[in-house]
């Protein structure tokens, strides 16, 4: 039996804001300088689809949801280390099937009802048993028991060394008030009500939900843990990044969490600064079957031209580095780094030998980084005689490429996992049944190695197998890793302890840790 003590995951939340009269005047909805000190104003690029922690794959709003709701465990800010949250400690049985969680004391839901083991089981059953979008996180949980109010015992159907990572994921299962679930269950397991309402245990409460306009979180002054610095979080929906930048420069908001143009990061206006952190934001190319890259010589020539070491600085400056494997650099440090060929003369000769080679690159998003990467690769490909063009796919089209009669040769996309275990990368993007195996390609030999790796608890042996499988996917021309990009937030000077986590989607500031400071 292995015992895992709770590890603290809170920053010391002290600090002060040197507010000026100008900031106070510009601050929307505030009439005093003091109000500006304890209100954080954050824009979202996209609207919140749902606030239900079980029934939506939100990305931009994860920090809001995960500061209202809490799970048993989480990733420590700035790392992939798993620490206790609502579970103060846990044990795993020697056979890897039974997880016993000992719950934190003195926790209450926002509605004042007590948090206990029954609430954990009720919340987990809601997610697992009712066909909700994120039910797969608990698919392997076959039994749940509550020996007492402060203990939860979960029994798995088969050993799953990645299980704690699943629980720690930003999309992992959260605990919802049993009373709220019962009161608002109109035969839909409260899904309609929870789209725009919330009752969790977190450091913030959802106070206002105006779809498409404004969301407000209020500090939970009865929070069981360390109190947040900010009294209120005001979230506005501002899709236009140029408008966000103007608002930040005018002092009307406090940060631009994502999509600040990389080319402008070296010449920020006074009063602004950058917080950057490692992140699992890898850009990949997925290759369709029966493309020109099926020919090994053509593929080698193309790899020579698109070698990310040639263009990563032009695209992202100091905020990205070439991917070292088909897994995010933060997730796995490979013994043998994936290598791109470098001989341009050989590449040009190969293309000349094979006649005209034309490639079409589909871009998963219209975000500026996609177009910048595509333009740089197209220019590089032209140097060896390959004609390439790129276009932005319609919204959602990337998920249906295997059924598209005329798909692009290459899909450029971010392939970020939903948890930090390599299984969450391989079985989401590469294996036969992976939900985001975009072109439906299969390499049974590599899949078998992934299955073998998924049973191991020895991290070194596990990672060696995942690395081997990843090399096979790359060598077969199924996936081409390009660059890993940092999480970059541009904000007003003095904003500290943003609590960025590698597994979170970019720009998700932790409202529980962020503060003003000197």
Short mmCIF file of C-alpha atoms in Angstrom, two decimals:
data_model
loop_
_atom_site.label_atom_id
_atom_site.label_comp_id
_atom_site.label_asym_id
_atom_site.label_seq_id
_atom_site.Cartn_x
_atom_site.Cartn_y
_atom_site.Cartn_z
CA UNK A 1 0.00 0.00 0.00
CA UNK A 2 1.36 3.40 -1.02
CA UNK A 3 0.36 6.49 0.98
CA UNK A 4 0.31 9.97 -0.52
CA UNK A 5 0.12 12.90 1.92
CA UNK A 6 -1.58 16.10 0.98
CA UNK A 7 0.80 18.69 -0.47
CA UNK A 8 -0.03 22.34 -0.10
CA UNK A 9 -0.76 24.12 -3.35
CA UNK A 10 -1.48 27.70 -2.32
CA UNK A 11 0.63 30.78 -2.81
CA UNK A 12 1.01 33.22 0.08
CA UNK A 13 -1.69 35.69 -0.86
CA UNK A 14 -0.32 39.00 0.28
CA UNK A 15 0.24 42.14 -1.71
CA UNK A 16 -1.07 45.54 -2.50
CA UNK A 17 -2.00 47.56 -5.54
CA UNK A 18 -0.52 50.96 -6.28
CA UNK A 19 -3.62 52.32 -7.97
CA UNK A 20 -3.68 55.72 -9.55
CA UNK A 21 -6.50 58.14 -10.00
CA UNK A 22 -6.43 57.48 -13.74
CA UNK A 23 -6.96 53.77 -13.22
CA UNK A 24 -9.79 54.49 -10.81
CA UNK A 25 -11.53 56.72 -13.34
CA UNK A 26 -11.13 54.24 -16.17
CA UNK A 27 -12.20 51.30 -14.07
CA UNK A 28 -15.68 50.34 -15.20
CA UNK A 29 -18.30 50.12 -12.50
CA UNK A 30 -16.03 51.57 -9.79
CA UNK A 31 -16.24 54.89 -7.98
CA UNK A 32 -13.28 54.58 -5.65
CA UNK A 33 -9.61 53.75 -5.92
CA UNK A 34 -10.03 51.07 -3.27
CA UNK A 35 -12.51 49.21 -5.46
CA UNK A 36 -9.91 48.89 -8.23
CA UNK A 37 -7.50 47.20 -5.86
CA UNK A 38 -9.62 44.13 -5.23
CA UNK A 39 -11.42 43.68 -8.57
CA UNK A 40 -9.73 41.82 -11.42
CA UNK A 41 -11.04 42.48 -14.94
CA UNK A 42 -10.40 39.77 -17.51
CA UNK A 43 -11.64 39.46 -21.13
CA UNK A 44 -12.61 36.20 -22.82
CA UNK A 45 -12.16 35.74 -26.56
CA UNK A 46 -15.08 33.32 -26.78
CA UNK A 47 -18.30 33.07 -24.83
CA UNK A 48 -18.86 30.42 -22.17
CA UNK A 49 -20.84 27.53 -23.61
CA UNK A 50 -21.77 26.01 -20.26
CA UNK A 51 -20.72 26.37 -16.64
CA UNK A 52 -21.60 22.72 -15.99
CA UNK A 53 -18.29 21.09 -14.93
CA UNK A 54 -19.43 17.68 -16.22
CA UNK A 55 -21.04 18.51 -19.53
CA UNK A 56 -18.79 20.75 -21.59
CA UNK A 57 -15.24 20.92 -22.87
CA UNK A 58 -14.67 24.57 -22.06
CA UNK A 59 -11.20 25.97 -22.69
CA UNK A 60 -11.11 29.73 -22.14
CA UNK A 61 -13.40 29.54 -19.10
CA UNK A 62 -11.60 26.77 -17.23
CA UNK A 63 -10.14 29.11 -14.63
CA UNK A 64 -13.61 30.41 -13.81
CA UNK A 65 -15.16 26.96 -13.54
CA UNK A 66 -12.23 25.54 -11.55
CA UNK A 67 -12.31 28.41 -9.07
CA UNK A 68 -16.00 27.83 -8.38
CA UNK A 69 -15.79 24.03 -8.30
CA UNK A 70 -13.08 21.80 -6.85
CA UNK A 71 -12.04 18.19 -7.30
CA UNK A 72 -10.28 15.75 -5.01
CA UNK A 73 -6.82 16.52 -6.40
CA UNK A 74 -5.26 18.95 -8.86
CA UNK A 75 -2.01 19.89 -10.56
CA UNK A 76 0.19 22.26 -8.62
CA UNK A 77 0.58 25.68 -10.30
CA UNK A 78 3.53 25.71 -12.68
CA UNK A 79 3.99 21.93 -12.79
CA UNK A 80 2.44 18.53 -13.45
CA UNK A 81 2.82 17.51 -9.80
CA UNK A 82 -0.40 16.12 -8.33
CA UNK A 83 -1.42 17.63 -4.98
CA UNK A 84 -4.40 17.29 -2.69
CA UNK A 85 -7.39 19.60 -2.87
CA UNK A 86 -10.67 18.31 -1.38
CA UNK A 87 -8.74 15.12 -0.59
CA UNK A 88 -6.12 15.75 2.07
CA UNK A 89 -4.46 12.36 1.49
CA UNK A 90 -5.01 9.08 -0.34
CA UNK A 91 -3.81 5.50 -0.65
CA UNK A 92 -3.57 3.20 -3.65
CA UNK A 93 -3.80 -0.57 -3.16
CA UNK A 94 -0.91 -2.74 -4.26
CA UNK A 95 -2.95 -4.16 -7.15
CA UNK A 96 -3.69 -0.63 -8.41
CA UNK A 97 -7.46 -1.13 -8.27
CA UNK A 98 -8.53 0.61 -5.07
CA UNK A 99 -8.10 4.32 -4.31
CA UNK A 100 -8.99 5.51 -0.82
CA UNK A 101 -9.37 9.28 -0.39
CA UNK A 102 -9.47 11.04 2.97
CA UNK A 103 -11.39 14.28 2.65
CA UNK A 104 -10.58 17.77 3.91
CA UNK A 105 -12.36 18.95 7.03
CA UNK A 106 -14.62 21.94 7.50
CA UNK A 107 -15.60 22.37 3.84
CA UNK A 108 -18.99 23.78 2.86
CA UNK A 109 -20.70 24.33 -0.44
CA UNK A 110 -21.65 27.83 -1.50
CA UNK A 111 -25.24 27.10 -0.45
CA UNK A 112 -24.03 26.41 3.11
CA UNK A 113 -24.54 22.64 3.01
CA UNK A 114 -21.65 20.45 4.21
CA UNK A 115 -19.21 18.76 1.87
CA UNK A 116 -18.85 15.05 2.61
CA UNK A 117 -18.17 11.66 1.05
CA UNK A 118 -21.76 11.27 -0.11
CA UNK A 119 -21.44 14.48 -2.14
CA UNK A 120 -18.36 13.08 -3.86
CA UNK A 121 -20.14 9.87 -4.83
CA UNK A 122 -23.27 11.71 -5.96
CA UNK A 123 -21.22 14.05 -8.16
CA UNK A 124 -19.13 11.23 -9.61
CA UNK A 125 -22.23 9.17 -10.37
CA UNK A 126 -23.82 12.14 -12.13
CA UNK A 127 -20.83 12.48 -14.43
CA UNK A 128 -20.25 8.78 -15.03
CA UNK A 129 -23.76 7.38 -15.43
CA UNK A 130 -25.78 9.87 -17.45
CA UNK A 131 -24.03 10.23 -20.80
CA UNK A 132 -22.53 13.63 -20.03
CA UNK A 133 -19.75 14.90 -22.28
CA UNK A 134 -16.94 14.35 -19.75
CA UNK A 135 -18.16 10.97 -18.47
CA UNK A 136 -15.10 9.22 -19.92
CA UNK A 137 -12.95 10.48 -17.03
CA UNK A 138 -14.70 8.01 -14.71
CA UNK A 139 -15.46 5.21 -17.17
CA UNK A 140 -13.12 2.81 -15.38
CA UNK A 141 -14.64 3.40 -11.92
CA UNK A 142 -16.75 0.32 -11.16
CA UNK A 143 -17.58 0.86 -7.50
CA UNK A 144 -17.78 3.78 -5.06
CA UNK A 145 -18.09 3.42 -1.29
CA UNK A 146 -18.28 5.80 1.67
CA UNK A 147 -17.06 4.02 4.84
CA UNK A 148 -17.73 7.29 6.68
CA UNK A 149 -18.46 10.95 5.92
CA UNK A 150 -14.79 11.77 5.36
CA UNK A 151 -13.66 8.75 3.31
CA UNK A 152 -14.33 7.76 -0.30
CA UNK A 153 -13.19 4.43 -1.75
CA UNK A 154 -13.11 4.06 -5.55
CA UNK A 155 -12.57 0.67 -7.18
CA UNK A 156 -11.42 0.48 -10.78
CA UNK A 157 -12.30 -2.16 -13.33
CA UNK A 158 -8.66 -2.55 -14.30
CA UNK A 159 -5.41 -0.92 -13.18
CA UNK A 160 -5.11 2.60 -14.55
CA UNK A 161 -1.88 4.35 -13.53
CA UNK A 162 -3.16 7.50 -15.22
CA UNK A 163 -6.22 7.68 -12.94
CA UNK A 164 -4.90 10.37 -10.59
CA UNK A 165 -3.97 12.45 -13.63
CA UNK A 166 -7.55 12.11 -14.84
CA UNK A 167 -8.81 13.36 -11.49
CA UNK A 168 -6.29 16.24 -11.57
CA UNK A 169 -7.20 17.36 -15.09
CA UNK A 170 -8.76 20.82 -15.43
CA UNK A 171 -11.71 18.92 -16.95
CA UNK A 172 -11.59 16.25 -14.25
CA UNK A 173 -14.59 15.51 -12.01
CA UNK A 174 -15.66 18.27 -9.64
CA UNK A 175 -17.93 18.10 -6.59
CA UNK A 176 -21.39 19.73 -6.79
CA UNK A 177 -23.82 20.38 -3.96
CA UNK A 178 -26.20 17.42 -3.55
CA UNK A 179 -28.98 19.80 -2.51
CA UNK A 180 -28.58 21.88 -5.67
CA UNK A 181 -28.54 18.79 -7.86
CA UNK A 182 -31.74 17.49 -6.28
CA UNK A 183 -33.55 20.84 -6.36
CA UNK A 184 -32.84 21.48 -10.02
CA UNK A 185 -33.14 18.00 -11.50
CA UNK A 186 -36.03 18.28 -13.94
CA UNK A 187 -35.33 14.88 -15.42
CA UNK A 188 -32.14 16.18 -16.99
CA UNK A 189 -29.78 15.67 -14.03
CA UNK A 190 -29.77 19.44 -13.53
CA UNK A 191 -27.91 20.02 -16.79
CA UNK A 192 -30.17 22.90 -17.88
CA UNK A 193 -29.85 24.75 -14.58
CA UNK A 194 -26.09 24.16 -14.30
CA UNK A 195 -25.49 25.71 -17.71
CA UNK A 196 -25.78 29.15 -16.09
CA UNK A 197 -25.66 28.46 -12.33
CA UNK A 198 -23.16 26.86 -9.97
CA UNK A 199 -22.87 25.58 -6.42
CA UNK A 200 -19.36 24.34 -5.65
CA UNK A 201 -16.87 24.55 -2.80
CA UNK A 202 -14.29 26.81 -4.46
CA UNK A 203 -12.75 30.13 -3.45
CA UNK A 204 -15.20 32.00 -5.71
CA UNK A 205 -18.95 31.93 -6.24
CA UNK A 206 -20.68 32.49 -9.56
CA UNK A 207 -22.54 35.75 -8.92
CA UNK A 208 -23.64 36.88 -12.39
CA UNK A 209 -24.10 35.07 -15.70
CA UNK A 210 -25.10 37.25 -18.65
CA UNK A 211 -24.47 35.14 -21.70
CA UNK A 212 -22.36 36.79 -24.34
CA UNK A 213 -21.80 39.89 -22.23
CA UNK A 214 -20.52 39.62 -18.68
CA UNK A 215 -19.75 37.14 -15.92
CA UNK A 216 -18.94 37.97 -12.32
CA UNK A 217 -17.32 35.81 -9.64
CA UNK A 218 -17.49 36.90 -6.00
CA UNK A 219 -14.97 35.83 -3.39
CA UNK A 220 -16.23 33.07 -1.11
CA UNK A 221 -15.52 34.60 2.28
CA UNK A 222 -16.40 31.28 3.95
CA UNK A 223 -13.83 29.40 1.88
CA UNK A 224 -12.16 26.57 3.76
CA UNK A 225 -8.68 27.32 2.37
CA UNK A 226 -6.59 30.45 1.89
CA UNK A 227 -8.70 33.43 0.88
CA UNK A 228 -8.13 34.93 -2.59
CA UNK A 229 -6.67 38.42 -2.91
CA UNK A 230 -9.43 39.68 -5.20
CA UNK A 231 -12.94 40.32 -3.94
CA UNK A 232 -14.44 40.10 -7.40
CA UNK A 233 -13.54 38.84 -10.87
CA UNK A 234 -15.26 40.66 -13.73
CA UNK A 235 -15.20 38.77 -17.02
CA UNK A 236 -16.21 40.41 -20.28
CA UNK A 237 -16.56 38.81 -23.72
CA UNK A 238 -14.31 40.66 -26.19
CA UNK A 239 -13.71 38.52 -29.32
CA UNK A 240 -11.53 41.11 -31.10
CA UNK A 241 -7.95 40.87 -29.80
CA UNK A 242 -7.17 44.40 -30.99
CA UNK A 243 -10.01 45.68 -28.82
CA UNK A 244 -8.62 43.75 -25.87
CA UNK A 245 -5.21 45.34 -26.41
CA UNK A 246 -6.72 48.83 -26.58
CA UNK A 247 -8.69 48.20 -23.39
CA UNK A 248 -5.57 46.93 -21.63
CA UNK A 249 -3.56 49.97 -22.68
CA UNK A 250 -6.38 52.24 -21.49
CA UNK A 251 -6.54 50.52 -18.12
CA UNK A 252 -10.09 49.24 -18.63
CA UNK A 253 -8.99 45.60 -18.20
CA UNK A 254 -6.06 44.08 -16.37
CA UNK A 255 -4.77 41.41 -18.79
CA UNK A 256 -4.93 39.97 -22.28
CA UNK A 257 -4.79 36.26 -21.41
CA UNK A 258 -4.29 34.79 -24.90
CA UNK A 259 -3.54 35.70 -28.52
CA UNK A 260 -1.47 38.83 -27.91
CA UNK A 261 0.55 38.96 -31.18
CA UNK A 262 3.98 37.42 -30.62
CA UNK A 263 5.58 39.97 -32.94
CA UNK A 264 4.51 42.75 -30.55
CA UNK A 265 5.80 41.17 -27.34
CA UNK A 266 9.25 42.72 -27.68
CA UNK A 267 7.91 46.28 -27.74
CA UNK A 268 5.13 46.47 -25.17
CA UNK A 269 3.88 49.89 -24.10
CA UNK A 270 4.94 51.13 -20.69
CA UNK A 271 2.88 49.83 -17.83
CA UNK A 272 2.53 46.34 -19.32
CA UNK A 273 4.52 43.18 -18.69
CA UNK A 274 4.53 39.49 -19.56
CA UNK A 275 4.06 36.36 -17.54
CA UNK A 276 5.13 33.28 -19.50
CA UNK A 277 5.15 29.67 -18.36
CA UNK A 278 5.78 26.24 -19.91
CA UNK A 279 2.64 24.77 -21.37
CA UNK A 280 1.35 21.72 -23.19
CA UNK A 281 0.53 23.67 -26.34
CA UNK A 282 2.22 21.72 -29.14
CA UNK A 283 1.53 22.48 -32.78
CA UNK A 284 1.46 19.32 -34.90
CA UNK A 285 0.87 18.33 -38.49
CA UNK A 286 -1.37 15.31 -38.95
CA UNK A 287 -0.93 13.64 -42.35
CA UNK A 288 -3.76 12.14 -44.35
CA UNK A 289 -3.37 8.67 -45.91
CA UNK A 290 -2.52 8.58 -49.61
CA UNK A 291 -0.85 11.98 -49.57
CA UNK A 292 2.43 12.76 -51.37
CA UNK A 293 4.16 12.16 -48.02
CA UNK A 294 3.44 8.43 -48.29
CA UNK A 295 6.58 8.29 -50.43
CA UNK A 296 9.53 8.10 -47.97
CA UNK A 297 11.79 10.25 -50.15
CA UNK A 298 9.17 12.97 -50.53
CA UNK A 299 8.41 12.84 -46.82
CA UNK A 300 12.11 13.21 -45.96
CA UNK A 301 12.40 16.17 -48.32
CA UNK A 302 9.31 17.85 -46.82
CA UNK A 303 10.63 17.30 -43.29
CA UNK A 304 13.88 18.96 -44.34
CA UNK A 305 12.02 22.05 -45.50
CA UNK A 306 9.59 22.41 -42.59
CA UNK A 307 12.16 21.73 -39.87
CA UNK A 308 10.82 23.94 -37.05
CA UNK A 309 14.32 24.91 -35.93
CA UNK A 310 14.42 27.06 -39.09
CA UNK A 311 11.36 29.18 -38.27
CA UNK A 312 10.35 28.86 -34.61
CA UNK A 313 12.01 32.14 -33.61
CA UNK A 314 10.38 34.01 -36.49
CA UNK A 315 6.97 32.75 -35.42
CA UNK A 316 7.18 32.94 -31.63
CA UNK A 317 10.38 34.70 -30.62
CA UNK A 318 11.67 33.37 -27.31
CA UNK A 319 8.29 31.89 -26.32
CA UNK A 320 8.49 28.53 -28.10
CA UNK A 321 10.92 25.72 -28.83
CA UNK A 322 10.98 22.78 -31.26
CA UNK A 323 9.04 19.76 -30.06
CA UNK A 324 11.29 16.96 -28.86
CA UNK A 325 8.84 14.11 -29.47
CA UNK A 326 5.19 13.55 -30.33
CA UNK A 327 4.40 14.31 -26.67
CA UNK A 328 4.54 17.81 -25.16
CA UNK A 329 8.00 18.68 -23.89
CA UNK A 330 6.61 19.24 -20.38
CA UNK A 331 5.03 15.78 -20.38
CA UNK A 332 7.93 13.61 -21.53
CA UNK A 333 11.66 14.23 -21.85
CA UNK A 334 12.77 11.79 -24.56
CA UNK A 335 16.10 10.01 -24.53
CA UNK A 336 16.25 10.23 -28.32
CA UNK A 337 14.92 13.54 -29.62
CA UNK A 338 13.06 13.43 -32.94
CA UNK A 339 15.39 14.67 -35.67
CA UNK A 340 14.57 16.49 -38.89
CA UNK A 341 16.87 16.01 -41.89
CA UNK A 342 18.88 19.09 -42.83
CA UNK A 343 20.37 18.58 -46.32
CA UNK A 344 18.47 20.93 -48.65
CA UNK A 345 20.33 19.79 -51.76
CA UNK A 346 19.24 16.21 -51.22
CA UNK A 347 15.69 17.43 -50.58
CA UNK A 348 15.61 19.48 -53.79
CA UNK A 349 16.93 16.53 -55.78
CA UNK A 350 14.27 14.23 -54.34
CA UNK A 351 11.45 16.60 -55.29
CA UNK A 352 12.90 17.12 -58.77
CA UNK A 353 13.09 13.34 -59.22
CA UNK A 354 9.47 12.78 -58.22
CA UNK A 355 8.04 15.53 -60.36
CA UNK A 356 5.59 18.21 -59.20
CA UNK A 357 4.68 17.93 -55.53
CA UNK A 358 1.72 19.98 -54.31
CA UNK A 359 0.49 20.11 -50.74
CA UNK A 360 -2.61 21.57 -49.12
CA UNK A 361 -2.46 22.50 -45.44
CA UNK A 362 -5.68 22.80 -43.49
CA UNK A 363 -5.57 25.18 -40.51
CA UNK A 364 -7.65 24.17 -37.51
CA UNK A 365 -8.15 27.81 -36.50
CA UNK A 366 -8.02 31.33 -37.86
CA UNK A 367 -5.90 32.39 -34.87
CA UNK A 368 -2.86 34.38 -36.07
CA UNK A 369 -0.30 31.77 -34.99
CA UNK A 370 -1.72 29.20 -37.40
CA UNK A 371 -1.40 31.49 -40.39
CA UNK A 372 2.10 32.56 -39.36
CA UNK A 373 3.32 28.96 -39.07
CA UNK A 374 1.72 28.04 -42.40
CA UNK A 375 3.27 31.02 -44.20
CA UNK A 376 6.73 30.18 -42.89
CA UNK A 377 6.45 26.50 -43.86
CA UNK A 378 5.10 27.36 -47.31
CA UNK A 379 8.09 29.63 -47.90
CA UNK A 380 10.47 26.90 -46.76
CA UNK A 381 8.79 24.30 -48.98
CA UNK A 382 9.14 26.57 -52.00
CA UNK A 383 12.93 26.44 -51.53
CA UNK A 384 12.93 22.72 -52.41
CA UNK A 385 10.37 23.01 -55.22
CA UNK A 386 7.20 22.02 -53.35
CA UNK A 387 4.14 24.14 -54.02
CA UNK A 388 1.97 24.45 -50.93
CA UNK A 389 -1.08 26.46 -49.95
CA UNK A 390 -3.10 26.77 -46.76
CA UNK A 391 -6.68 27.56 -45.85
CA UNK A 392 -8.66 27.84 -42.62
CA UNK A 393 -11.03 24.94 -42.10
CA UNK A 394 -14.67 25.72 -41.28
CA UNK A 395 -15.50 25.54 -37.59
CA UNK A 396 -15.62 21.91 -36.46
CA UNK A 397 -14.46 20.53 -39.81
CA UNK A 398 -11.20 19.17 -38.39
CA UNK A 399 -13.16 16.64 -36.35
CA UNK A 400 -14.74 15.14 -39.47
CA UNK A 401 -11.72 14.89 -41.77
CA UNK A 402 -11.81 11.09 -41.92
CA UNK A 403 -15.20 11.42 -43.64
CA UNK A 404 -14.24 14.37 -45.83
CA UNK A 405 -14.08 13.37 -49.54
CA UNK A 406 -11.46 16.04 -50.22
CA UNK A 407 -9.44 16.65 -47.04
CA UNK A 408 -6.22 18.67 -46.92
CA UNK A 409 -2.96 16.72 -47.11
CA UNK A 410 -1.90 18.08 -43.74
CA UNK A 411 -3.83 19.35 -40.73
CA UNK A 412 -2.07 22.00 -38.67
CA UNK A 413 -3.50 21.94 -35.16
CA UNK A 414 -2.70 22.28 -31.48
CA UNK A 415 -2.68 18.80 -29.97
CA UNK A 416 -2.82 19.52 -26.26
CA UNK A 417 -3.84 16.68 -23.91
CA UNK A 418 -6.49 16.81 -21.19
CA UNK A 419 -4.07 15.52 -18.51
CA UNK A 420 -0.31 15.21 -18.00
CA UNK A 421 0.07 11.43 -18.39
CA UNK A 422 1.45 10.31 -21.79
CA UNK A 423 -1.54 7.99 -22.15
CA UNK A 424 -3.70 11.08 -22.40
CA UNK A 425 -1.72 12.12 -25.46
CA UNK A 426 -1.41 8.79 -27.22
CA UNK A 427 -4.98 7.62 -26.65
CA UNK A 428 -6.49 10.97 -27.57
CA UNK A 429 -4.57 11.59 -30.82
CA UNK A 430 -2.69 8.56 -32.12
CA UNK A 431 -4.22 5.15 -31.41
CA UNK A 432 -6.88 3.47 -33.53
CA UNK A 433 -9.78 4.42 -31.25
CA UNK A 434 -8.42 7.84 -30.26
CA UNK A 435 -11.24 10.41 -30.46
CA UNK A 436 -8.94 12.97 -32.14
CA UNK A 437 -7.18 10.62 -34.52
CA UNK A 438 -8.11 13.13 -37.20
CA UNK A 439 -7.54 11.01 -40.30
CA UNK A 440 -8.30 7.66 -38.69
CA UNK A 441 -4.85 6.23 -39.37
CA UNK A 442 -3.80 3.02 -37.63
CA UNK A 443 -0.39 1.66 -36.65
CA UNK A 444 -1.11 -1.50 -34.69
CA UNK A 445 2.50 -2.06 -33.59
CA UNK A 446 2.67 1.35 -31.94
CA UNK A 447 -0.81 0.98 -30.43
CA UNK A 448 0.24 -2.26 -28.74
CA UNK A 449 3.24 -0.52 -27.17
CA UNK A 450 0.96 2.26 -25.89
CA UNK A 451 -1.28 -0.35 -24.27
CA UNK A 452 1.74 -1.95 -22.62
CA UNK A 453 3.04 1.41 -21.36
CA UNK A 454 -0.34 2.28 -19.89
CA UNK A 455 -0.06 -0.55 -17.34
CA UNK A 456 3.27 0.57 -15.89
CA UNK A 457 3.83 2.62 -12.74
CA UNK A 458 7.61 2.83 -13.20
CA UNK A 459 7.86 6.23 -14.90
CA UNK A 460 11.22 5.61 -16.58
CA UNK A 461 10.11 2.31 -18.13
CA UNK A 462 6.71 3.75 -18.98
CA UNK A 463 8.15 6.78 -20.75
CA UNK A 464 10.62 4.64 -22.69
CA UNK A 465 7.73 2.69 -24.18
CA UNK A 466 5.69 5.79 -24.95
CA UNK A 467 8.74 7.32 -26.62
CA UNK A 468 9.23 4.20 -28.72
CA UNK A 469 5.59 4.22 -29.85
CA UNK A 470 5.81 7.93 -30.62
CA UNK A 471 8.86 7.42 -32.80
CA UNK A 472 6.94 4.77 -34.75
CA UNK A 473 4.02 7.16 -35.37
CA UNK A 474 6.50 9.78 -36.58
CA UNK A 475 8.51 7.38 -38.75
CA UNK A 476 5.30 6.15 -40.38
CA UNK A 477 4.44 9.68 -41.41
CA UNK A 478 1.24 9.83 -39.33
CA UNK A 479 2.12 12.85 -37.21
CA UNK A 480 4.82 15.53 -37.38
CA UNK A 481 5.52 17.42 -34.13
CA UNK A 482 6.54 21.02 -34.72
CA UNK A 483 6.82 23.41 -31.76
CA UNK A 484 5.79 23.69 -28.12
CA UNK A 485 4.58 27.21 -27.28
CA UNK A 486 4.61 28.82 -23.85
CA UNK A 487 1.53 30.12 -22.10
CA UNK A 488 1.92 33.90 -22.47
CA UNK A 489 -0.23 36.45 -20.63
CA UNK A 490 0.25 40.20 -21.12
CA UNK A 491 -0.98 42.22 -18.16
CA UNK A 492 -0.67 45.40 -16.17
CA UNK A 493 2.54 45.71 -14.19
CA UNK A 494 2.26 44.46 -10.65
CA UNK A 495 -0.03 41.51 -11.30
CA UNK A 496 1.65 38.52 -9.64
CA UNK A 497 1.24 34.80 -9.01
CA UNK A 498 -0.96 34.06 -12.02
CA UNK A 499 -0.87 30.35 -11.19
CA UNK A 500 -0.55 29.16 -14.80
CA UNK A 501 -0.53 25.38 -15.10
CA UNK A 502 0.99 23.47 -18.05
CA UNK A 503 -2.07 21.25 -18.60
CA UNK A 504 -4.56 24.11 -18.63
CA UNK A 505 -5.48 25.71 -21.93
CA UNK A 506 -3.49 28.92 -22.42
CA UNK A 507 -4.49 32.08 -20.60
CA UNK A 508 -6.27 30.47 -17.67
CA UNK A 509 -5.18 32.65 -14.77
CA UNK A 510 -5.80 31.08 -11.37
CA UNK A 511 -8.09 33.59 -9.66
CA UNK A 512 -7.30 32.02 -6.27
CA UNK A 513 -3.59 32.89 -6.41
CA UNK A 514 -3.31 36.00 -8.57
CA UNK A 515 -2.73 39.27 -6.72
CA UNK A 516 -1.32 42.76 -6.99
CA UNK A 517 2.18 43.09 -5.64
CA UNK A 518 5.26 45.29 -5.77
#
